[in-house]
């Protein structure tokens, strides 16, 4: 490709340089993207406003897209997924993470639930498309079945596995079934409507009582009799990924195998920009993840064409370094979360995952008779917000208060459950947006992209996010005005399309969001 292109441009010097080639030149040698409007496309005198002094490196041109240098900040499941897809598209990717390896931040505290109950069609489609990537996980990692031009069958000794157990969302007024049914019908997701009798039959041991609205577990009202019965909407597809940490490792290994570089125990201390405001580099320094401090060593700068902020609860600090965020209509803030494990003979294996907003929990089974219990942020319970500068100071020890709130709600739904005397589980800090919907977008800083505000509910979408972010980045760097003409991603599995404007930093707040982590 490089030699052929070089030969053709040399032989036809008299012809104007096509707009696409101007873009390649601008990306390689100039921080800004040179605009080429339709009105000037026919006028050769307006094609080039700057000629680079260096020769063009045509080895970095692939399928009319420049091979960009990209820095991805964060190697959780989403950061590693983005890195993999950018690498497979031929870009030179470096991933930076403060931890010792992939997936050791918020990802490690995920319940890894796979569900499709979202409030917008595009969010439903992203989860549905990602579901098929989880089903084809081994192919995705190995690059087989057309996932990569460099397939390597059986590349790993172990692969993450999705347990396809199904998912039932119990009745609750704030999440009416008619809205979910309409979205599922549009997406082609099979479902069943269960009445209380069917729910009791399909989920043995469950109390089908209706207890809405949520009440504090220490109040007398919490233990009052049910005010009716409930059913739910059930999808036979969905479930959970057995090992979220292994899923991150799989993605990171696949990216590294195809040429991506990972720098662990490394912190970003500054985002460098050129004179016109475009990102040009990332300043990094060695980091001690145990002490959560920078190591007294010289910093260094990685030159880059683009930066992707996937830093989880630290994303706000990275945005500040880049000077991005002034046009966000969605606010972001870290939140501390706990998920507890209960070993009980009344575990839910092999039954479906349960979303129980009626009582304020979600429940999923795990191997060995374990049930994971997480909260759905009941309004009657406090939420533990964290200032961005104090994420490293968060108490990562499980608390009796949250343990009791979650396990008592679980015991109310499953009366035969045996509650342990002390908390067992995990603590994490999630990057939460004000409408609990992620931001997958460009920013007002040229070359600076974000996959943030994942709100603890985007693990399931990690495979799909890699694809949509790679598509978004290439389209924007090719001159697409995503803010005014949103990029449309054509799904490769579910044969639908996703309007990426739904995840814009400048969107109207999603008032129909359930407002919950829920896996």
Short mmCIF file of C-alpha atoms in Angstrom, two decimals:
data_model
loop_
_atom_site.label_atom_id
_atom_site.label_comp_id
_atom_site.label_asym_id
_atom_site.label_seq_id
_atom_site.Cartn_x
_atom_site.Cartn_y
_atom_site.Cartn_z
CA UNK A 1 0.00 0.00 0.00
CA UNK A 2 2.74 2.43 0.98
CA UNK A 3 4.87 1.92 -2.14
CA UNK A 4 1.92 1.99 -4.49
CA UNK A 5 0.57 5.20 -2.96
CA UNK A 6 3.96 6.88 -3.01
CA UNK A 7 4.45 5.98 -6.65
CA UNK A 8 1.04 7.25 -7.71
CA UNK A 9 1.35 10.60 -5.94
CA UNK A 10 4.81 11.14 -7.41
CA UNK A 11 3.71 10.40 -10.95
CA UNK A 12 0.73 12.78 -10.87
CA UNK A 13 2.14 15.95 -9.40
CA UNK A 14 0.00 18.17 -11.58
CA UNK A 15 -3.24 16.94 -10.04
CA UNK A 16 -4.61 18.44 -6.80
CA UNK A 17 -4.06 16.40 -3.67
CA UNK A 18 -7.30 14.66 -2.62
CA UNK A 19 -8.92 15.84 0.58
CA UNK A 20 -8.28 12.49 2.27
CA UNK A 21 -4.52 12.81 1.67
CA UNK A 22 -4.58 16.27 3.21
CA UNK A 23 -6.09 14.67 6.27
CA UNK A 24 -3.33 12.04 6.41
CA UNK A 25 -0.64 14.72 6.16
CA UNK A 26 -2.28 16.84 8.83
CA UNK A 27 -2.63 13.95 11.26
CA UNK A 28 0.95 12.76 10.81
CA UNK A 29 2.76 16.07 10.89
CA UNK A 30 0.29 18.63 12.22
CA UNK A 31 -1.76 18.30 15.40
CA UNK A 32 -4.87 19.76 13.75
CA UNK A 33 -7.09 18.18 11.12
CA UNK A 34 -7.26 20.38 8.02
CA UNK A 35 -10.84 20.96 6.88
CA UNK A 36 -11.74 20.47 3.25
CA UNK A 37 -15.27 21.59 2.47
CA UNK A 38 -17.30 20.73 -0.61
CA UNK A 39 -17.09 24.31 -1.77
CA UNK A 40 -13.28 24.14 -1.98
CA UNK A 41 -12.99 20.56 -3.18
CA UNK A 42 -13.17 21.62 -6.82
CA UNK A 43 -10.66 24.42 -6.41
CA UNK A 44 -7.13 23.03 -6.37
CA UNK A 45 -5.68 26.26 -4.99
CA UNK A 46 -7.51 25.63 -1.70
CA UNK A 47 -6.51 22.03 -1.10
CA UNK A 48 -3.40 22.52 1.02
CA UNK A 49 -2.81 25.19 3.64
CA UNK A 50 0.37 23.62 4.98
CA UNK A 51 2.98 21.35 3.42
CA UNK A 52 4.98 19.23 5.90
CA UNK A 53 8.71 19.66 5.87
CA UNK A 54 9.26 15.94 6.50
CA UNK A 55 8.57 13.24 3.93
CA UNK A 56 5.27 11.41 4.36
CA UNK A 57 5.63 8.05 6.07
CA UNK A 58 3.28 6.04 3.88
CA UNK A 59 3.80 2.99 6.08
CA UNK A 60 1.35 4.64 8.45
CA UNK A 61 -1.39 4.90 5.83
CA UNK A 62 -3.84 1.98 5.72
CA UNK A 63 -7.10 1.84 3.76
CA UNK A 64 -7.15 5.62 3.46
CA UNK A 65 -6.81 5.96 7.24
CA UNK A 66 -3.60 7.14 8.84
CA UNK A 67 -2.02 4.73 11.27
CA UNK A 68 -2.35 6.86 14.37
CA UNK A 69 -0.39 6.74 17.58
CA UNK A 70 -2.89 6.30 20.42
CA UNK A 71 -2.52 6.35 24.18
CA UNK A 72 -5.27 4.62 26.15
CA UNK A 73 -5.37 5.56 29.83
CA UNK A 74 -6.68 2.62 31.85
CA UNK A 75 -6.43 -1.14 31.29
CA UNK A 76 -9.72 -2.24 32.80
CA UNK A 77 -12.06 -4.36 30.75
CA UNK A 78 -13.21 -1.37 28.67
CA UNK A 79 -9.78 0.20 28.22
CA UNK A 80 -8.31 -3.13 27.16
CA UNK A 81 -11.19 -3.68 24.73
CA UNK A 82 -10.65 -0.28 23.11
CA UNK A 83 -6.92 -0.93 22.89
CA UNK A 84 -7.54 -4.27 21.19
CA UNK A 85 -9.83 -2.87 18.52
CA UNK A 86 -7.61 0.15 17.78
CA UNK A 87 -4.62 -2.19 17.48
CA UNK A 88 -6.50 -4.52 15.15
CA UNK A 89 -7.33 -1.54 12.95
CA UNK A 90 -3.63 -0.96 12.51
CA UNK A 91 -2.96 1.85 14.97
CA UNK A 92 0.06 2.04 17.28
CA UNK A 93 -1.44 1.80 20.77
CA UNK A 94 0.12 2.26 24.19
CA UNK A 95 -1.93 1.54 27.33
CA UNK A 96 -1.03 3.18 30.63
CA UNK A 97 -2.26 1.93 34.00
CA UNK A 98 -1.25 2.61 37.59
CA UNK A 99 -1.82 -0.99 38.68
CA UNK A 100 0.32 -4.10 38.29
CA UNK A 101 -1.82 -5.57 35.52
CA UNK A 102 -5.11 -5.34 33.63
CA UNK A 103 -8.49 -5.19 35.34
CA UNK A 104 -7.27 -4.40 38.85
CA UNK A 105 -9.33 -1.22 39.27
CA UNK A 106 -13.13 -0.94 39.10
CA UNK A 107 -13.32 -4.00 36.86
CA UNK A 108 -12.21 -6.31 39.66
CA UNK A 109 -15.20 -5.19 41.78
CA UNK A 110 -17.75 -5.83 39.04
CA UNK A 111 -20.49 -8.42 39.38
CA UNK A 112 -20.10 -8.89 35.61
CA UNK A 113 -23.85 -9.16 34.99
CA UNK A 114 -24.98 -9.37 31.37
CA UNK A 115 -28.45 -7.88 30.81
CA UNK A 116 -30.28 -5.74 28.26
CA UNK A 117 -32.66 -3.68 30.38
CA UNK A 118 -31.77 -0.11 29.47
CA UNK A 119 -33.92 2.93 28.86
CA UNK A 120 -32.80 3.84 25.31
CA UNK A 121 -32.70 1.77 22.14
CA UNK A 122 -29.02 2.44 21.49
CA UNK A 123 -28.05 1.35 25.00
CA UNK A 124 -30.13 -1.82 24.59
CA UNK A 125 -28.48 -2.47 21.24
CA UNK A 126 -24.98 -1.99 22.64
CA UNK A 127 -25.68 -4.59 25.33
CA UNK A 128 -27.31 -6.98 22.84
CA UNK A 129 -24.41 -6.67 20.39
CA UNK A 130 -21.93 -7.18 23.22
CA UNK A 131 -23.81 -10.30 24.34
CA UNK A 132 -22.93 -12.02 21.06
CA UNK A 133 -19.28 -11.05 21.50
CA UNK A 134 -19.37 -12.69 24.95
CA UNK A 135 -20.86 -15.80 23.34
CA UNK A 136 -18.02 -15.74 20.80
CA UNK A 137 -15.45 -14.75 23.42
CA UNK A 138 -12.81 -17.28 22.46
CA UNK A 139 -12.99 -16.20 18.80
CA UNK A 140 -12.79 -12.55 19.85
CA UNK A 141 -9.64 -13.15 21.88
CA UNK A 142 -7.97 -15.54 19.42
CA UNK A 143 -8.89 -13.37 16.45
CA UNK A 144 -10.52 -16.33 14.71
CA UNK A 145 -13.82 -16.28 12.79
CA UNK A 146 -12.84 -12.99 11.07
CA UNK A 147 -12.21 -11.06 14.30
CA UNK A 148 -8.61 -10.38 13.24
CA UNK A 149 -6.32 -10.62 10.26
CA UNK A 150 -3.82 -12.33 12.56
CA UNK A 151 -5.75 -15.23 14.12
CA UNK A 152 -4.09 -17.45 16.71
CA UNK A 153 -6.33 -20.36 17.78
CA UNK A 154 -6.10 -21.48 21.40
CA UNK A 155 -3.91 -18.51 22.28
CA UNK A 156 -4.73 -18.65 26.01
CA UNK A 157 -4.80 -21.48 28.55
CA UNK A 158 -7.93 -20.00 30.13
CA UNK A 159 -10.77 -17.86 28.81
CA UNK A 160 -13.50 -15.94 30.59
CA UNK A 161 -16.87 -17.64 30.25
CA UNK A 162 -20.35 -16.16 30.15
CA UNK A 163 -22.90 -18.25 32.03
CA UNK A 164 -26.03 -17.84 29.91
CA UNK A 165 -28.58 -18.21 32.73
CA UNK A 166 -31.18 -15.65 31.68
CA UNK A 167 -32.27 -12.50 33.50
CA UNK A 168 -35.53 -11.55 35.16
CA UNK A 169 -36.38 -7.96 36.09
CA UNK A 170 -39.06 -7.91 38.77
CA UNK A 171 -42.02 -5.56 38.48
CA UNK A 172 -41.41 -2.04 39.72
CA UNK A 173 -43.26 1.21 38.87
CA UNK A 174 -40.09 3.14 37.89
CA UNK A 175 -39.24 0.59 35.17
CA UNK A 176 -42.53 -0.30 33.44
CA UNK A 177 -42.54 -3.39 31.28
CA UNK A 178 -44.26 -1.72 28.33
CA UNK A 179 -41.23 0.46 27.72
CA UNK A 180 -38.84 -2.48 28.00
CA UNK A 181 -41.04 -4.62 25.76
CA UNK A 182 -41.07 -1.95 23.07
CA UNK A 183 -37.27 -1.69 23.10
CA UNK A 184 -36.80 -5.47 23.16
CA UNK A 185 -39.22 -5.87 20.24
CA UNK A 186 -37.32 -3.24 18.28
CA UNK A 187 -33.99 -4.92 19.01
CA UNK A 188 -35.27 -8.45 18.43
CA UNK A 189 -34.55 -9.67 21.97
CA UNK A 190 -36.74 -12.62 23.01
CA UNK A 191 -38.58 -12.22 26.32
CA UNK A 192 -41.43 -13.58 28.42
CA UNK A 193 -43.79 -11.82 30.80
CA UNK A 194 -44.08 -13.75 34.04
CA UNK A 195 -46.95 -13.38 36.48
CA UNK A 196 -46.38 -14.08 40.17
CA UNK A 197 -47.33 -17.76 39.78
CA UNK A 198 -44.81 -18.28 36.97
CA UNK A 199 -42.13 -16.40 38.91
CA UNK A 200 -42.64 -18.66 41.93
CA UNK A 201 -42.42 -21.75 39.74
CA UNK A 202 -39.34 -20.67 37.81
CA UNK A 203 -37.41 -19.30 40.81
CA UNK A 204 -37.95 -21.73 43.72
CA UNK A 205 -37.87 -20.20 47.18
CA UNK A 206 -38.67 -16.66 46.10
CA UNK A 207 -41.17 -14.48 47.95
CA UNK A 208 -43.31 -12.88 45.22
CA UNK A 209 -44.57 -10.15 47.53
CA UNK A 210 -44.61 -6.52 46.40
CA UNK A 211 -42.87 -4.20 48.88
CA UNK A 212 -42.43 -0.99 46.91
CA UNK A 213 -41.44 1.72 47.74
CA UNK A 214 -37.97 0.98 49.10
CA UNK A 215 -37.60 1.36 52.85
CA UNK A 216 -34.58 1.41 55.22
CA UNK A 217 -33.89 -2.07 56.56
CA UNK A 218 -33.72 -0.78 60.13
CA UNK A 219 -37.24 0.68 59.96
CA UNK A 220 -40.43 -1.04 61.12
CA UNK A 221 -41.94 -0.37 57.68
CA UNK A 222 -39.41 -2.62 56.01
CA UNK A 223 -40.85 -5.68 57.76
CA UNK A 224 -44.50 -4.92 57.05
CA UNK A 225 -46.53 -7.39 55.03
CA UNK A 226 -46.46 -7.25 51.23
CA UNK A 227 -48.98 -4.97 49.56
CA UNK A 228 -49.57 -7.28 46.62
CA UNK A 229 -47.70 -9.70 44.39
CA UNK A 230 -45.35 -9.16 41.51
CA UNK A 231 -44.07 -10.88 38.40
CA UNK A 232 -41.34 -9.84 35.99
CA UNK A 233 -40.01 -9.66 32.47
CA UNK A 234 -37.66 -12.54 31.67
CA UNK A 235 -35.07 -12.90 28.92
CA UNK A 236 -33.63 -16.36 28.35
CA UNK A 237 -30.42 -14.69 27.21
CA UNK A 238 -28.01 -12.96 29.57
CA UNK A 239 -26.37 -14.00 32.79
CA UNK A 240 -22.89 -13.22 34.07
CA UNK A 241 -19.21 -13.53 33.21
CA UNK A 242 -17.50 -15.93 35.59
CA UNK A 243 -14.27 -13.99 36.07
CA UNK A 244 -14.17 -10.26 35.24
CA UNK A 245 -10.45 -10.08 35.97
CA UNK A 246 -9.73 -12.91 33.55
CA UNK A 247 -11.84 -11.17 30.90
CA UNK A 248 -9.60 -8.11 31.19
CA UNK A 249 -6.49 -10.27 31.02
CA UNK A 250 -7.79 -12.00 27.90
CA UNK A 251 -8.39 -8.67 26.14
CA UNK A 252 -5.05 -7.22 27.20
CA UNK A 253 -3.18 -10.33 26.08
CA UNK A 254 -4.92 -10.28 22.69
CA UNK A 255 -4.05 -6.60 22.23
CA UNK A 256 -0.43 -7.17 23.25
CA UNK A 257 -0.14 -10.16 20.91
CA UNK A 258 -1.16 -7.92 18.02
CA UNK A 259 1.34 -5.19 18.87
CA UNK A 260 -0.15 -3.06 21.65
CA UNK A 261 2.23 -1.93 24.40
CA UNK A 262 1.18 -1.91 28.06
CA UNK A 263 2.91 0.24 30.68
CA UNK A 264 1.89 -0.86 34.18
CA UNK A 265 2.82 0.79 37.48
CA UNK A 266 2.74 4.03 35.52
CA UNK A 267 0.68 7.15 36.21
CA UNK A 268 -0.30 9.98 33.90
CA UNK A 269 0.82 13.30 35.38
CA UNK A 270 0.01 15.64 32.49
CA UNK A 271 -1.55 15.82 29.02
CA UNK A 272 0.58 17.80 26.58
CA UNK A 273 -0.92 19.89 23.81
CA UNK A 274 0.48 21.66 20.79
CA UNK A 275 0.18 25.39 20.16
CA UNK A 276 -3.22 24.97 18.50
CA UNK A 277 -4.67 23.04 21.45
CA UNK A 278 -4.56 19.51 20.07
CA UNK A 279 -3.18 16.72 22.27
CA UNK A 280 0.39 15.89 21.38
CA UNK A 281 1.71 13.79 24.23
CA UNK A 282 1.21 12.22 27.63
CA UNK A 283 3.63 12.80 30.49
CA UNK A 284 4.03 9.73 32.68
CA UNK A 285 5.85 8.75 35.84
CA UNK A 286 6.48 5.50 37.71
CA UNK A 287 3.81 4.69 40.29
CA UNK A 288 3.66 2.48 43.39
CA UNK A 289 0.17 0.88 43.42
CA UNK A 290 0.60 -0.49 46.94
CA UNK A 291 1.43 2.87 48.47
CA UNK A 292 -0.68 4.73 45.85
CA UNK A 293 2.05 7.30 45.34
CA UNK A 294 4.34 8.44 42.57
CA UNK A 295 7.87 7.09 42.68
CA UNK A 296 10.59 9.70 42.86
CA UNK A 297 11.89 9.18 39.35
CA UNK A 298 12.15 11.33 36.21
CA UNK A 299 8.96 11.71 34.21
CA UNK A 300 8.90 11.03 30.48
CA UNK A 301 6.68 11.99 27.60
CA UNK A 302 5.00 9.70 25.08
CA UNK A 303 4.22 11.52 21.85
CA UNK A 304 0.80 10.65 20.49
CA UNK A 305 -1.87 11.64 17.98
CA UNK A 306 -4.84 10.78 20.19
CA UNK A 307 -5.57 10.06 23.86
CA UNK A 308 -8.47 7.94 25.11
CA UNK A 309 -9.46 8.54 28.73
CA UNK A 310 -10.73 5.27 30.23
CA UNK A 311 -9.45 5.99 33.72
CA UNK A 312 -12.60 5.05 35.64
CA UNK A 313 -12.95 6.99 38.92
CA UNK A 314 -9.81 8.97 38.04
CA UNK A 315 -11.26 10.14 34.71
CA UNK A 316 -12.23 13.58 36.00
CA UNK A 317 -8.62 14.28 36.98
CA UNK A 318 -7.43 13.20 33.52
CA UNK A 319 -10.04 15.47 31.91
CA UNK A 320 -8.69 18.37 33.94
CA UNK A 321 -5.15 17.68 32.75
CA UNK A 322 -6.40 17.86 29.16
CA UNK A 323 -8.56 20.92 29.78
CA UNK A 324 -11.63 18.97 28.65
CA UNK A 325 -15.12 18.99 30.13
CA UNK A 326 -16.28 22.59 29.86
CA UNK A 327 -19.04 21.64 27.40
CA UNK A 328 -20.23 18.52 29.23
CA UNK A 329 -23.95 18.55 30.04
CA UNK A 330 -23.50 15.41 32.15
CA UNK A 331 -21.73 15.54 35.49
CA UNK A 332 -19.35 12.85 36.71
CA UNK A 333 -18.39 11.80 40.20
CA UNK A 334 -16.82 8.70 41.78
CA UNK A 335 -19.00 6.57 44.05
CA UNK A 336 -18.02 3.87 46.51
CA UNK A 337 -19.89 0.57 46.12
CA UNK A 338 -20.01 -2.77 47.91
CA UNK A 339 -21.08 -6.19 46.63
CA UNK A 340 -21.51 -8.99 49.16
CA UNK A 341 -21.21 -12.74 48.89
CA UNK A 342 -23.55 -15.10 50.69
CA UNK A 343 -22.96 -18.82 50.95
CA UNK A 344 -26.37 -20.40 51.36
CA UNK A 345 -28.15 -23.63 50.45
CA UNK A 346 -30.76 -21.41 48.84
CA UNK A 347 -28.37 -20.15 46.17
CA UNK A 348 -29.89 -19.23 42.81
CA UNK A 349 -27.96 -21.77 40.74
CA UNK A 350 -28.87 -22.58 38.07
CA UNK A 351 -31.61 -19.96 37.97
CA UNK A 352 -31.69 -16.54 36.28
CA UNK A 353 -30.06 -13.33 37.45
CA UNK A 354 -32.59 -11.21 39.34
CA UNK A 355 -33.02 -7.45 39.22
CA UNK A 356 -35.10 -6.53 42.24
CA UNK A 357 -35.67 -2.79 42.30
CA UNK A 358 -38.83 -3.48 44.33
CA UNK A 359 -36.66 -4.26 47.35
CA UNK A 360 -33.46 -2.53 46.17
CA UNK A 361 -31.05 -5.33 45.21
CA UNK A 362 -29.78 -7.38 42.32
CA UNK A 363 -28.80 -11.01 42.78
CA UNK A 364 -26.71 -13.45 40.83
CA UNK A 365 -25.43 -16.92 41.44
CA UNK A 366 -21.79 -17.92 41.43
CA UNK A 367 -19.96 -21.26 41.53
CA UNK A 368 -19.86 -23.12 44.82
CA UNK A 369 -23.27 -22.13 46.14
CA UNK A 370 -22.41 -18.45 46.37
CA UNK A 371 -24.92 -15.67 45.75
CA UNK A 372 -23.66 -12.16 44.97
CA UNK A 373 -25.86 -9.39 46.33
CA UNK A 374 -25.53 -5.80 45.16
CA UNK A 375 -27.60 -2.70 45.70
CA UNK A 376 -29.74 -0.77 43.21
CA UNK A 377 -29.25 2.53 45.04
CA UNK A 378 -32.56 2.76 46.94
CA UNK A 379 -33.46 6.37 47.62
CA UNK A 380 -33.87 5.58 51.30
CA UNK A 381 -30.23 4.51 51.62
CA UNK A 382 -27.24 6.85 51.59
CA UNK A 383 -24.95 6.90 48.57
CA UNK A 384 -21.24 7.23 49.17
CA UNK A 385 -19.90 9.86 46.81
CA UNK A 386 -16.18 10.53 46.65
CA UNK A 387 -14.32 13.65 45.61
CA UNK A 388 -12.17 12.92 42.54
CA UNK A 389 -9.01 13.95 44.39
CA UNK A 390 -9.72 11.48 47.20
CA UNK A 391 -10.34 8.25 45.31
CA UNK A 392 -7.09 6.79 46.64
CA UNK A 393 -8.24 7.51 50.20
CA UNK A 394 -11.45 5.47 50.00
CA UNK A 395 -11.98 2.85 52.69
CA UNK A 396 -11.83 -0.47 50.78
CA UNK A 397 -13.04 -2.50 53.77
CA UNK A 398 -16.60 -3.81 53.72
CA UNK A 399 -18.97 -2.12 56.17
CA UNK A 400 -21.64 -3.63 58.41
CA UNK A 401 -24.10 -0.91 57.41
CA UNK A 402 -24.08 -1.71 53.68
CA UNK A 403 -23.79 -5.44 54.36
CA UNK A 404 -26.98 -5.40 56.43
CA UNK A 405 -28.83 -3.27 53.91
CA UNK A 406 -28.09 -5.63 51.04
CA UNK A 407 -28.38 -8.97 52.83
CA UNK A 408 -31.59 -8.13 54.70
CA UNK A 409 -33.21 -7.16 51.41
CA UNK A 410 -32.01 -10.43 49.94
CA UNK A 411 -33.41 -12.37 52.91
CA UNK A 412 -36.74 -10.63 52.53
CA UNK A 413 -36.97 -11.90 48.95
CA UNK A 414 -35.60 -15.37 49.85
CA UNK A 415 -36.78 -16.10 53.42
CA UNK A 416 -34.80 -19.34 53.72
CA UNK A 417 -31.48 -17.59 53.07
CA UNK A 418 -28.82 -17.98 55.73
CA UNK A 419 -27.11 -14.65 56.38
CA UNK A 420 -23.49 -14.78 57.61
CA UNK A 421 -22.55 -12.90 60.74
CA UNK A 422 -19.83 -10.78 59.11
CA UNK A 423 -19.46 -9.05 55.73
CA UNK A 424 -17.84 -10.92 52.86
CA UNK A 425 -17.44 -9.42 49.41
CA UNK A 426 -15.71 -6.68 47.48
CA UNK A 427 -15.51 -2.88 47.51
CA UNK A 428 -15.04 -0.78 44.40
CA UNK A 429 -15.16 2.82 43.26
CA UNK A 430 -17.14 3.52 40.11
CA UNK A 431 -17.17 6.52 37.81
CA UNK A 432 -20.85 7.56 37.85
CA UNK A 433 -22.55 10.00 35.50
CA UNK A 434 -25.50 12.13 36.60
CA UNK A 435 -27.91 10.07 34.47
CA UNK A 436 -26.12 6.74 34.99
CA UNK A 437 -25.41 6.53 31.26
CA UNK A 438 -21.83 6.42 29.98
CA UNK A 439 -20.06 9.00 27.83
CA UNK A 440 -18.43 7.46 24.76
CA UNK A 441 -17.38 10.52 22.82
CA UNK A 442 -14.87 13.01 21.51
CA UNK A 443 -14.29 16.20 23.51
CA UNK A 444 -13.71 19.87 22.80
CA UNK A 445 -9.97 19.14 22.92
CA UNK A 446 -8.90 17.84 19.52
CA UNK A 447 -7.58 14.29 19.69
CA UNK A 448 -8.86 13.70 23.24
CA UNK A 449 -11.56 11.03 23.59
CA UNK A 450 -13.42 9.63 26.57
CA UNK A 451 -15.05 6.35 27.58
CA UNK A 452 -16.13 7.38 31.05
CA UNK A 453 -19.12 7.65 33.38
CA UNK A 454 -19.65 3.91 33.07
CA UNK A 455 -21.52 3.95 36.39
CA UNK A 456 -20.71 0.36 37.31
CA UNK A 457 -23.18 -0.99 34.74
CA UNK A 458 -21.03 -1.19 31.61
CA UNK A 459 -18.89 -4.29 32.14
CA UNK A 460 -21.38 -6.21 30.01
CA UNK A 461 -20.84 -3.74 27.15
CA UNK A 462 -17.04 -3.85 27.15
CA UNK A 463 -16.68 -5.94 23.96
CA UNK A 464 -18.99 -3.64 22.02
CA UNK A 465 -17.44 -0.46 23.41
CA UNK A 466 -14.11 -1.45 21.89
CA UNK A 467 -15.71 -1.55 18.45
CA UNK A 468 -17.77 1.64 18.74
CA UNK A 469 -14.92 3.71 20.17
CA UNK A 470 -12.52 2.57 17.44
CA UNK A 471 -15.14 3.47 14.83
CA UNK A 472 -15.87 6.84 16.46
CA UNK A 473 -12.20 7.78 16.68
CA UNK A 474 -11.44 6.92 13.07
CA UNK A 475 -14.52 8.75 11.80
CA UNK A 476 -13.82 11.91 13.81
CA UNK A 477 -10.14 11.91 12.86
CA UNK A 478 -11.27 11.57 9.22
CA UNK A 479 -13.24 14.80 9.54
CA UNK A 480 -16.74 13.70 10.59
CA UNK A 481 -18.55 16.34 12.70
CA UNK A 482 -19.83 13.94 15.33
CA UNK A 483 -21.44 16.66 17.46
CA UNK A 484 -23.78 17.70 14.65
CA UNK A 485 -23.88 14.54 12.54
CA UNK A 486 -23.45 11.63 14.98
CA UNK A 487 -21.49 8.57 13.93
CA UNK A 488 -23.67 5.52 13.31
CA UNK A 489 -22.11 2.17 14.15
CA UNK A 490 -23.37 -0.80 12.13
CA UNK A 491 -23.41 -3.86 14.36
CA UNK A 492 -21.60 -6.91 13.04
CA UNK A 493 -23.52 -9.45 15.10
CA UNK A 494 -27.07 -8.24 15.67
CA UNK A 495 -27.41 -6.51 12.27
CA UNK A 496 -28.78 -3.29 13.76
CA UNK A 497 -27.16 0.11 14.06
CA UNK A 498 -26.26 2.24 17.08
CA UNK A 499 -26.44 6.03 17.09
CA UNK A 500 -23.35 6.99 19.08
CA UNK A 501 -24.86 10.41 19.75
CA UNK A 502 -26.84 8.69 22.51
CA UNK A 503 -23.62 8.56 24.54
CA UNK A 504 -22.62 12.16 23.80
CA UNK A 505 -21.04 14.35 26.45
CA UNK A 506 -23.51 17.06 25.34
CA UNK A 507 -26.70 15.00 25.46
CA UNK A 508 -29.86 15.90 27.30
CA UNK A 509 -30.02 14.10 30.61
CA UNK A 510 -31.64 10.68 30.31
CA UNK A 511 -34.64 11.13 32.62
CA UNK A 512 -35.84 7.55 32.07
CA UNK A 513 -32.67 5.91 33.39
CA UNK A 514 -33.20 3.47 36.26
CA UNK A 515 -30.42 5.27 38.14
CA UNK A 516 -28.58 2.20 39.31
CA UNK A 517 -25.34 0.27 39.05
CA UNK A 518 -27.06 -3.14 38.79
CA UNK A 519 -24.01 -5.14 37.77
#
